[in-house]
Short mmCIF file of C-alpha atoms in Angstrom, two decimals:
data_model
loop_
_atom_site.label_atom_id
_atom_site.label_comp_id
_atom_site.label_asym_id
_atom_site.label_seq_id
_atom_site.Cartn_x
_atom_site.Cartn_y
_atom_site.Cartn_z
CA MET A 235 -15.45 34.05 -2.57
CA HIS A 236 -18.13 33.67 1.13
CA VAL A 237 -17.79 36.71 3.49
CA THR A 238 -18.97 36.93 6.67
CA GLY A 239 -21.48 39.42 7.59
CA THR A 240 -21.88 42.38 10.30
CA ALA A 241 -25.26 41.28 11.85
CA PRO A 242 -25.85 39.53 15.80
CA LEU A 243 -24.79 36.31 15.43
CA PRO A 244 -26.63 33.87 17.23
CA ALA A 245 -25.14 32.08 20.34
CA PRO A 246 -22.21 29.75 19.51
CA ALA A 247 -23.02 26.16 20.11
CA PRO A 248 -20.93 24.48 23.32
CA SER A 249 -17.99 22.71 20.57
CA GLU A 250 -17.88 25.86 18.72
CA THR A 251 -16.84 27.66 21.93
CA LEU A 252 -14.34 25.44 22.35
CA ALA A 253 -12.56 26.39 18.63
CA ALA A 254 -11.68 29.95 19.81
CA PRO A 255 -8.59 30.78 18.95
CA VAL A 256 -5.89 29.82 21.35
CA GLU A 257 -5.12 31.83 23.90
CA ASP A 258 -4.73 28.92 26.43
CA PRO A 259 -6.89 29.83 28.73
CA GLN A 260 -4.63 28.23 31.68
CA GLY A 261 -3.44 31.58 31.86
CA SER A 262 -0.84 33.43 30.17
CA PRO A 263 1.75 32.54 27.88
CA GLY A 264 5.29 32.74 30.38
CA ARG A 265 8.24 33.86 29.73
CA HIS A 266 9.37 30.90 27.68
CA ALA A 267 5.74 30.87 25.27
CA ARG A 268 6.67 33.48 22.51
CA ARG A 269 4.69 33.78 18.86
CA PHE A 270 6.46 33.89 15.90
CA GLY A 271 6.81 36.29 13.22
CA LEU A 272 7.31 35.86 9.82
CA PRO A 273 11.52 35.00 9.80
CA VAL A 274 10.53 32.28 12.26
CA ALA A 275 7.21 31.54 11.03
CA THR A 276 9.06 31.31 7.35
CA ALA A 277 12.24 28.92 9.38
CA LEU A 278 9.14 26.65 10.46
CA VAL A 279 8.52 26.04 7.06
CA MET A 280 11.58 25.72 5.70
CA GLY A 281 13.69 23.84 8.04
CA ASN A 282 10.18 21.21 8.38
CA ILE A 283 10.36 20.41 4.55
CA ILE A 284 14.30 20.97 4.92
CA GLY A 285 15.21 18.00 6.97
CA GLY A 286 15.89 13.97 7.04
CA GLY A 287 13.62 13.63 4.00
CA ILE A 288 16.11 15.82 0.95
CA PHE A 289 19.37 14.01 3.15
CA LEU A 290 18.02 10.71 2.27
CA LEU A 291 15.73 10.89 -0.78
CA PRO A 292 18.62 11.11 -3.65
CA ALA A 293 19.56 7.72 -3.27
CA SER A 294 15.52 6.55 -1.88
CA ILE A 295 15.07 7.19 -5.45
CA ALA A 296 17.71 6.54 -7.47
CA PRO A 297 16.35 3.39 -8.66
CA TYR A 298 13.87 4.52 -10.58
CA GLY A 299 16.25 6.28 -12.65
CA THR A 300 16.53 10.46 -13.71
CA VAL A 301 13.06 9.76 -14.45
CA SER A 302 12.25 10.74 -10.31
CA LEU A 303 13.78 14.54 -11.19
CA VAL A 304 11.29 15.22 -13.34
CA ALA A 305 8.72 13.91 -10.78
CA PHE A 306 10.36 16.95 -8.44
CA GLY A 307 9.58 19.24 -11.14
CA VAL A 308 6.18 18.61 -11.44
CA LEU A 309 6.26 17.37 -7.46
CA THR A 310 7.45 20.91 -6.90
CA ILE A 311 4.08 22.78 -8.98
CA GLY A 312 2.21 20.39 -6.61
CA ALA A 313 4.38 21.80 -3.79
CA ILE A 314 3.75 25.46 -4.82
CA ALA A 315 -0.41 25.15 -5.05
CA LEU A 316 -0.98 23.66 -1.43
CA ALA A 317 1.32 25.94 -0.06
CA LEU A 318 -0.95 28.85 -1.88
CA THR A 319 -4.42 27.39 -0.96
CA PHE A 320 -2.60 27.00 2.71
CA GLY A 321 -1.93 30.77 2.25
CA LYS A 322 -6.03 31.51 1.47
CA LEU A 323 -7.38 29.50 4.24
CA ALA A 324 -5.00 30.77 6.63
CA ALA A 325 -6.36 34.53 6.10
CA ARG A 326 -9.72 33.25 6.22
CA ASP A 327 -9.45 31.11 10.12
CA PRO A 328 -5.82 32.37 11.38
CA ARG A 329 -6.28 29.46 13.59
CA THR A 330 -4.09 26.55 15.28
CA GLY A 331 -4.79 23.19 13.15
CA GLY A 332 -4.37 24.51 9.96
CA PRO A 333 -5.94 21.31 8.23
CA TYR A 334 -8.21 20.07 10.76
CA VAL A 335 -9.66 23.89 11.74
CA TYR A 336 -10.20 24.07 7.52
CA ALA A 337 -11.98 20.90 6.90
CA ARG A 338 -14.12 21.28 10.37
CA GLY A 339 -15.31 24.88 9.48
CA ALA A 340 -16.58 24.10 5.63
CA PHE A 341 -18.01 20.31 6.73
CA GLY A 342 -18.81 19.59 10.09
CA ASP A 343 -16.98 17.64 12.70
CA PHE A 344 -16.75 14.34 10.91
CA ALA A 345 -14.62 15.82 8.37
CA GLY A 346 -12.82 17.78 10.85
CA PHE A 347 -11.83 14.89 13.04
CA LEU A 348 -10.03 12.94 9.97
CA ALA A 349 -8.01 15.93 9.13
CA ALA A 350 -7.04 16.27 12.88
CA TRP A 351 -6.43 12.38 13.08
CA SER A 352 -4.86 11.48 9.66
CA TYR A 353 -2.80 14.52 9.91
CA TRP A 354 -1.66 13.24 13.54
CA ILE A 355 -0.33 10.35 12.23
CA THR A 356 1.42 11.63 9.04
CA THR A 357 3.45 13.97 12.15
CA TRP A 358 4.62 10.89 14.63
CA VAL A 359 4.91 8.40 11.22
CA SER A 360 6.82 10.91 9.48
CA ASN A 361 9.26 11.63 12.59
CA ALA A 362 10.37 7.85 12.97
CA ALA A 363 10.89 8.26 9.34
CA LEU A 364 13.24 11.24 10.18
CA ALA A 365 15.68 9.10 13.40
CA VAL A 366 15.66 5.92 10.85
CA ALA A 367 17.23 8.40 8.13
CA ALA A 368 19.81 10.65 10.83
CA VAL A 369 20.70 7.21 11.84
CA GLY A 370 22.18 7.27 8.12
CA TYR A 371 24.52 10.23 8.70
CA LEU A 372 25.34 9.02 12.28
CA ASP A 373 26.82 6.11 11.18
CA VAL A 374 29.50 8.15 9.00
CA LEU A 375 30.44 9.86 12.49
CA VAL A 376 29.70 7.06 15.28
CA PRO A 377 29.15 3.50 13.56
CA VAL A 378 25.74 2.07 14.71
CA GLY A 379 24.48 1.02 11.34
CA GLY A 380 25.96 -2.39 12.31
CA HIS A 381 23.15 -3.84 14.04
CA ARG A 382 20.44 -3.06 14.65
CA TRP A 383 19.70 -2.53 18.60
CA THR A 384 22.23 0.33 18.32
CA ALA A 385 20.92 1.16 15.30
CA CYS A 386 17.55 1.77 16.97
CA LEU A 387 19.05 3.32 20.12
CA ALA A 388 20.99 5.53 18.27
CA ALA A 389 17.37 6.73 16.63
CA LEU A 390 15.04 6.96 19.68
CA VAL A 391 17.85 9.29 21.46
CA ILE A 392 17.46 11.54 18.46
CA GLN A 393 13.88 10.98 19.08
CA TRP A 394 13.78 12.57 22.36
CA LEU A 395 15.65 15.65 22.22
CA PRO A 396 14.10 17.93 20.45
CA ALA A 397 10.52 16.45 22.52
CA LEU A 398 12.54 17.75 25.74
CA ALA A 399 13.30 21.50 23.72
CA ASN A 400 9.70 21.35 23.13
CA PHE A 401 8.74 20.81 26.33
CA ALA A 402 10.95 23.78 27.51
CA GLY A 403 8.85 25.98 25.56
CA THR A 404 7.25 28.08 22.40
CA ARG A 405 10.39 30.18 22.88
CA TYR A 406 12.84 27.40 22.40
CA VAL A 407 12.12 25.62 19.57
CA GLY A 408 11.34 28.62 17.71
CA ALA A 409 15.32 29.38 19.07
CA VAL A 410 16.53 25.73 17.79
CA GLN A 411 14.17 25.59 14.06
CA LEU A 412 16.03 29.58 13.49
CA VAL A 413 19.02 28.11 14.08
CA SER A 414 18.73 24.36 12.49
CA THR A 415 17.90 26.03 9.59
CA VAL A 416 21.08 28.39 9.31
CA LEU A 417 22.85 25.87 9.60
CA LYS A 418 21.91 23.01 7.69
CA PHE A 419 22.13 25.37 4.51
CA VAL A 420 26.43 25.45 4.33
CA PRO A 421 25.58 21.69 3.65
CA LEU A 422 22.94 22.09 0.91
CA LEU A 423 24.01 25.40 -0.85
CA LEU A 424 28.10 23.77 -0.97
CA VAL A 425 26.52 20.75 -2.99
CA ALA A 426 23.63 22.26 -4.59
CA VAL A 427 25.39 24.85 -6.05
CA GLY A 428 29.27 23.47 -5.82
CA GLY A 429 27.86 19.73 -6.82
CA LEU A 430 26.96 21.45 -10.13
CA PHE A 431 31.00 22.05 -10.70
CA PHE A 432 31.64 18.25 -10.62
CA PHE A 433 28.09 17.64 -12.39
CA ASP A 434 29.29 14.49 -14.89
CA PRO A 435 26.26 12.62 -16.67
CA SER A 436 27.84 9.44 -17.60
CA ARG A 437 27.03 9.47 -13.03
CA LEU A 438 23.85 9.49 -13.96
CA GLY A 439 22.96 5.76 -15.15
CA PRO A 440 19.14 4.95 -17.58
CA PHE A 441 16.57 7.52 -17.13
CA ASN A 442 14.29 4.56 -16.40
CA SER A 443 15.04 2.12 -14.60
CA SER A 444 12.52 1.10 -12.76
CA GLY A 445 10.70 -1.40 -15.14
CA HIS A 446 7.44 -0.21 -15.49
CA GLY A 447 6.41 3.21 -17.93
CA ALA A 448 7.10 6.55 -17.30
CA ILE A 449 4.09 8.11 -16.05
CA GLY A 450 3.69 4.63 -13.56
CA ALA A 451 8.04 5.83 -12.17
CA VAL A 452 7.08 8.95 -12.27
CA SER A 453 3.76 8.43 -9.44
CA ALA A 454 6.19 6.12 -8.15
CA SER A 455 9.06 8.17 -7.25
CA ALA A 456 6.74 11.24 -6.04
CA ALA A 457 4.70 9.09 -3.80
CA LEU A 458 8.51 8.61 -1.49
CA LEU A 459 8.92 12.57 -2.91
CA LEU A 460 6.54 13.84 -1.55
CA PHE A 461 8.01 13.25 2.28
CA SER A 462 10.09 15.85 1.87
CA TYR A 463 7.55 17.89 1.06
CA LEU A 464 5.85 17.03 4.53
CA GLY A 465 6.17 20.75 6.29
CA VAL A 466 4.17 22.82 3.57
CA GLU A 467 1.23 23.40 5.83
CA SER A 468 3.26 23.63 9.35
CA ALA A 469 2.81 27.58 9.23
CA ALA A 470 -1.39 27.23 8.63
CA VAL A 471 -1.00 24.69 11.19
CA SER A 472 0.72 26.85 14.12
CA ALA A 473 -1.54 29.71 12.90
CA GLY A 474 -2.54 30.82 15.94
CA GLU A 475 0.82 31.61 16.99
CA VAL A 476 2.20 33.59 14.54
CA ARG A 477 1.96 37.27 14.70
CA ASN A 478 -0.08 38.85 11.77
CA ALA A 479 -1.04 34.98 10.69
CA ARG A 480 -3.74 36.59 8.14
CA ARG A 481 -1.25 37.66 6.34
CA ASN A 482 2.34 35.94 7.54
CA VAL A 483 0.94 32.45 7.43
CA GLY A 484 0.50 32.72 3.76
CA ARG A 485 3.91 34.93 3.58
CA ALA A 486 6.10 32.05 4.99
CA THR A 487 3.99 29.70 3.54
CA VAL A 488 5.06 30.24 -0.38
CA ILE A 489 7.99 31.37 0.60
CA GLY A 490 9.20 28.52 2.35
CA THR A 491 8.06 26.13 -0.17
CA ALA A 492 9.56 28.56 -2.86
CA GLY A 493 13.32 28.20 -1.21
CA ALA A 494 13.09 24.83 -0.03
CA ALA A 495 11.73 23.46 -3.52
CA LEU A 496 15.51 25.85 -5.83
CA VAL A 497 17.98 23.33 -2.96
CA TYR A 498 16.44 20.41 -3.28
CA LEU A 499 16.07 20.52 -6.72
CA LEU A 500 19.62 21.71 -7.74
CA GLY A 501 20.63 19.43 -4.56
CA THR A 502 19.67 16.24 -6.17
CA LEU A 503 20.57 16.98 -9.81
CA SER A 504 24.13 17.29 -8.00
CA VAL A 505 23.94 14.04 -6.33
CA PHE A 506 22.95 12.55 -9.24
CA GLY A 507 25.58 14.48 -11.57
CA THR A 508 28.32 12.96 -8.86
CA VAL A 509 27.88 9.80 -7.28
CA PRO A 510 28.04 7.16 -9.92
CA HIS A 511 23.66 5.74 -10.29
CA HIS A 512 25.15 1.31 -8.73
CA ARG A 513 26.83 3.42 -5.28
CA LEU A 514 24.12 6.19 -5.64
CA VAL A 515 21.34 3.15 -5.04
CA ASP A 516 22.57 1.68 -1.96
CA SER A 517 23.97 4.95 -0.25
CA THR A 518 23.25 5.71 3.64
CA ALA A 519 24.25 8.88 3.32
CA PRO A 520 24.32 9.99 -0.66
CA PHE A 521 25.01 14.33 0.46
CA SER A 522 28.53 12.78 2.60
CA ASP A 523 29.07 10.98 -0.37
CA ALA A 524 28.85 13.36 -3.26
CA VAL A 525 30.91 16.13 -0.92
CA ASN A 526 33.36 12.66 -0.67
CA ALA A 527 33.64 12.78 -4.63
CA MET A 528 34.00 16.63 -5.74
CA PHE A 529 37.08 17.29 -2.61
CA GLY A 530 38.30 13.62 -2.17
CA GLY A 531 39.39 12.19 1.35
CA SER A 532 36.40 11.47 3.55
CA TRP A 533 36.92 14.90 5.91
CA GLY A 534 33.71 16.04 3.62
CA GLY A 535 31.52 13.56 4.19
CA TRP A 536 32.01 13.42 7.79
CA ALA A 537 31.19 17.50 8.01
CA VAL A 538 27.94 17.10 5.65
CA ALA A 539 27.20 14.15 8.19
CA LEU A 540 27.29 16.23 10.91
CA ALA A 541 25.17 19.65 9.73
CA ALA A 542 22.74 17.00 8.37
CA LEU A 543 22.19 15.77 11.96
CA VAL A 544 22.19 19.10 13.08
CA SER A 545 19.02 19.76 9.74
CA MET A 546 17.73 16.49 11.29
CA VAL A 547 17.41 17.18 15.16
CA GLY A 548 15.78 20.67 13.89
CA CYS A 549 13.29 19.19 11.50
CA LEU A 550 12.14 17.31 14.55
CA ASN A 551 11.86 20.07 16.92
CA GLY A 552 10.05 21.67 14.01
CA TRP A 553 7.80 18.42 13.39
CA THR A 554 7.63 17.64 17.31
CA LEU A 555 5.47 20.63 17.68
CA LEU A 556 3.35 20.48 15.18
CA SER A 557 1.93 17.12 16.17
CA ALA A 558 1.12 18.31 18.76
CA GLN A 559 -0.87 21.37 17.51
CA THR A 560 -3.77 19.21 16.12
CA PRO A 561 -4.41 16.81 18.65
CA TYR A 562 -4.43 19.99 20.86
CA ALA A 563 -7.28 22.04 18.69
CA ALA A 564 -9.24 19.08 17.95
CA ALA A 565 -9.30 18.55 21.91
CA ARG A 566 -10.56 21.97 22.40
CA ASP A 567 -13.42 21.25 20.66
CA GLY A 568 -14.30 17.98 22.34
CA LEU A 569 -12.86 15.60 19.28
CA PHE A 570 -9.89 14.36 20.39
CA PRO A 571 -9.69 13.36 24.68
CA ALA A 572 -9.39 15.76 26.92
CA ALA A 573 -5.69 16.52 28.05
CA PHE A 574 -4.43 17.26 24.79
CA THR A 575 -5.29 20.35 25.87
CA ARG A 576 -2.97 20.60 28.57
CA ARG A 577 -0.38 23.78 27.82
CA ARG A 578 3.20 24.41 29.34
CA ARG A 579 5.25 27.42 27.88
CA GLY A 580 2.38 27.76 25.00
CA VAL A 581 3.36 24.03 23.96
CA PRO A 582 0.56 21.49 24.49
CA THR A 583 2.53 18.44 26.14
CA VAL A 584 0.86 15.93 26.36
CA GLY A 585 0.35 15.64 22.81
CA VAL A 586 4.20 16.26 22.39
CA GLY A 587 4.38 13.52 25.09
CA VAL A 588 2.20 10.50 22.94
CA THR A 589 3.75 11.66 20.08
CA VAL A 590 7.03 11.15 20.80
CA VAL A 591 6.27 7.76 22.94
CA LEU A 592 3.53 6.10 19.08
CA ALA A 593 6.91 7.49 16.60
CA SER A 594 9.93 5.67 19.28
CA LEU A 595 7.06 2.76 19.22
CA LEU A 596 6.85 2.47 15.98
CA THR A 597 10.79 2.71 15.19
CA ALA A 598 12.04 0.09 17.27
CA TYR A 599 8.71 -1.98 15.70
CA ASN A 600 9.95 -1.29 11.83
CA TYR A 601 13.76 -1.72 13.42
CA LEU A 602 13.55 -5.08 15.15
CA SER A 603 10.83 -6.58 12.36
CA GLY A 604 14.28 -6.86 10.34
CA SER A 605 12.51 -4.67 7.75
CA GLY A 606 15.04 -4.00 5.67
CA LYS A 607 13.97 -0.68 3.71
CA VAL A 608 12.57 1.19 6.81
CA PHE A 609 12.83 4.21 5.81
CA GLU A 610 10.99 4.22 2.32
CA VAL A 611 8.32 1.69 4.34
CA LEU A 612 7.40 4.34 7.15
CA VAL A 613 8.03 7.07 3.96
CA LEU A 614 4.81 5.36 2.22
CA VAL A 615 2.16 5.31 5.51
CA THR A 616 3.12 8.70 5.30
CA THR A 617 2.06 9.55 1.43
CA PHE A 618 -1.24 8.84 1.75
CA THR A 619 -1.99 10.26 5.75
CA ALA A 620 -1.02 13.17 3.90
CA THR A 621 -2.63 13.74 1.22
CA VAL A 622 -5.70 12.71 3.36
CA PRO A 623 -6.39 16.84 5.55
CA TYR A 624 -4.58 17.89 2.52
CA LEU A 625 -7.39 17.03 -0.13
CA LEU A 626 -9.35 18.29 2.85
CA ALA A 627 -8.36 21.09 2.87
CA THR A 628 -8.52 21.90 -0.65
CA ALA A 629 -12.05 20.58 -1.30
CA ALA A 630 -12.97 23.09 2.11
CA GLN A 631 -11.45 26.00 -0.95
CA LEU A 632 -13.37 24.57 -3.22
CA PHE A 633 -16.52 24.26 -1.42
CA HIS A 634 -15.57 28.61 0.21
CA LEU A 635 -14.90 29.42 -3.95
CA VAL A 636 -18.12 27.81 -4.80
CA SER A 637 -20.82 29.08 -2.45
CA GLY A 638 -19.28 32.59 -3.09
CA ARG A 639 -21.87 35.20 -4.54
CA ALA A 640 -20.33 35.18 -8.02
CA ASP A 641 -21.84 38.86 -7.91
CA SER A 642 -19.37 40.00 -5.24
CA VAL A 643 -16.26 39.46 -6.22
CA ASN A 644 -13.40 39.75 -8.45
CA ARG A 645 -14.35 37.42 -10.97
CA ALA A 646 -10.45 36.94 -12.70
CA ARG A 647 -9.14 36.53 -8.92
CA LEU A 648 -11.90 34.25 -8.55
CA VAL A 649 -10.97 31.47 -12.26
CA ARG A 650 -7.32 31.76 -10.53
CA ASP A 651 -7.41 31.16 -6.81
CA PHE A 652 -10.45 27.80 -8.74
CA VAL A 653 -7.30 26.90 -11.62
CA ILE A 654 -4.53 26.65 -7.83
CA THR A 655 -6.79 25.04 -5.81
CA ALA A 656 -7.58 22.57 -8.49
CA VAL A 657 -4.58 21.64 -9.30
CA ALA A 658 -3.40 21.36 -5.55
CA ALA A 659 -6.81 19.01 -5.26
CA GLY A 660 -6.10 16.84 -7.69
CA PHE A 661 -1.83 16.63 -7.02
CA SER A 662 -2.91 15.54 -3.66
CA LEU A 663 -5.15 12.50 -5.06
CA TRP A 664 -2.50 11.68 -7.56
CA LEU A 665 -0.24 11.13 -4.69
CA MET A 666 -2.31 9.32 -3.50
CA ALA A 667 -2.69 7.05 -6.15
CA GLY A 668 1.19 6.77 -6.75
CA ALA A 669 1.93 5.52 -2.41
CA GLY A 670 0.82 1.85 -3.84
CA TYR A 671 -1.32 -0.67 -2.58
CA ALA A 672 0.37 -1.59 -0.10
CA ALA A 673 0.87 2.09 1.76
CA VAL A 674 -3.16 2.81 1.18
CA TYR A 675 -3.89 -0.42 3.38
CA GLN A 676 -1.54 0.08 6.22
CA GLY A 677 -2.57 3.97 5.92
CA ALA A 678 -5.81 3.03 5.86
CA LEU A 679 -5.78 0.93 8.76
CA PHE A 680 -4.51 3.84 10.92
CA LEU A 681 -6.89 6.44 9.63
CA PHE A 682 -10.44 3.92 10.20
CA ALA A 683 -9.37 3.00 13.68
CA GLY A 684 -9.75 7.22 14.10
CA VAL A 685 -13.67 6.24 13.15
CA ILE A 686 -13.81 3.84 16.47
CA VAL A 687 -12.12 7.15 18.43
CA TYR A 688 -14.50 9.68 16.70
CA ALA A 689 -17.49 6.98 17.47
CA VAL A 690 -16.16 7.53 21.51
CA MET A 691 -15.71 11.06 21.64
CA THR A 692 -18.91 11.97 19.77
CA ALA A 693 -21.22 9.50 21.81
CA ARG A 694 -19.82 11.58 25.29
CA ARG A 695 -20.43 14.38 24.24
CA SER A 696 -23.72 13.88 23.32
CA ARG A 697 -24.35 12.30 27.14
CA GLY A 698 -22.50 15.36 28.33
CA THR A 699 -25.44 17.66 26.45
CA THR A 700 -28.01 16.08 26.80
CA ALA A 701 -27.79 15.14 30.08
CA GLU A 702 -31.10 15.91 32.53
CA PRO A 703 -30.54 19.52 33.11
CA ALA A 704 -31.34 21.26 36.59
CA VAL A 705 -34.20 22.95 37.08
CA GLY A 706 -35.66 25.27 34.93
CA GLU A 707 -33.06 24.95 32.51
CA PRO A 708 -34.17 24.20 28.79
CA VAL A 709 -32.72 20.86 27.46
CA THR A 710 -30.01 21.23 24.66
CA ALA A 711 -29.17 19.36 22.05
CA GLY A 712 -25.27 17.76 21.03
CA ARG A 713 -23.60 18.88 17.40
CA HIS A 714 -22.80 16.75 15.05
CA GLY A 715 -21.81 18.32 11.97
#
């Protein structure tokens, strides 16, 4: 393992000074900001993983057949490997920023910027997708899905409510996250456990109805299912706000991911076995349909729809915070505009505001463009953009493992960590391939637009560090890691 020595270190470069732990330079956090303990950090992970994805994805993957359940199992193994990898990386560098911090520390500024940029895209595109999913359940309670304008307006309101909670401070973000995580488990456990007693194998439909081979069907359905596991890195991204981060980030990540995986697998299996396949394919609220099939009538579906809305708003609450944390960390290093460093009550307010505006514009565009599968389109774009920081983070861990001194580490532990990280890296590449040509094309456009931003930011930093010095001061070179 790579171990930092205790000898005195040289003075850091200007950008490295900015990368200090996330103690807000604008003063004390105040009474509205509070560091998260292990329970809230675990709730942040589980709350961000278990959000809109699980409540809509059973219907999204139903066209592939029950082969998608195999994809869920494979995806869970990869998600656990990613969780363990993030835990190791956070123990090494417990700063806010997650994949951005790890990629920049291992490979320099450009790799760090790509991780931050692609992760930021993932967060606000995911917020748009979650809001679209929430509208499907809101429609069970209040008919809003019959017209594009009303559905679009409802999606925008659902996005802005969590943004307002974030502007109130991290104290309220944590409280909303904990309450919504507890409430969402009522319908999930009702379907995941209760649905097994109503399970009918005849409702499962064909094993593979995708029209492709089994491997292709698994890859394609896994690309959609990855959206349901986004959030594995939540505690790592917010490590600066977690107490005893070197220990708690890893524990919260693994516990939260394992708990979410168990609920996912049981819940999806129960929905498949309670809702007939031909109905599930066209469902906009599969968990409500499952409860109605279990108990009859519509009251159960209404209750589940309400709980699903609470879950999704809570998930958006956590994702809105995460969407601002990575650009905040990058801005402190001069790789994002300086405005993203502004914080109030522990929350990067500019990041929250810009993110919710971009997500709102994307939501409106997708609704008004007439796309019939808004959720699926957005999910596949996030699959590509999410795998970029995941892959860079796993590459950073491989870098630390390979570059460490072999005579100073436990060989068995080294082999174990290497296997786990290799699984996580291969898993990320597989998902990128499974996203499909259209998603990779759209995601690449988003990603490479960031190269222009990086060029401008690097030029500004270079100009600032090479400006004419005062009399008696040496000229210092800019850092281009």
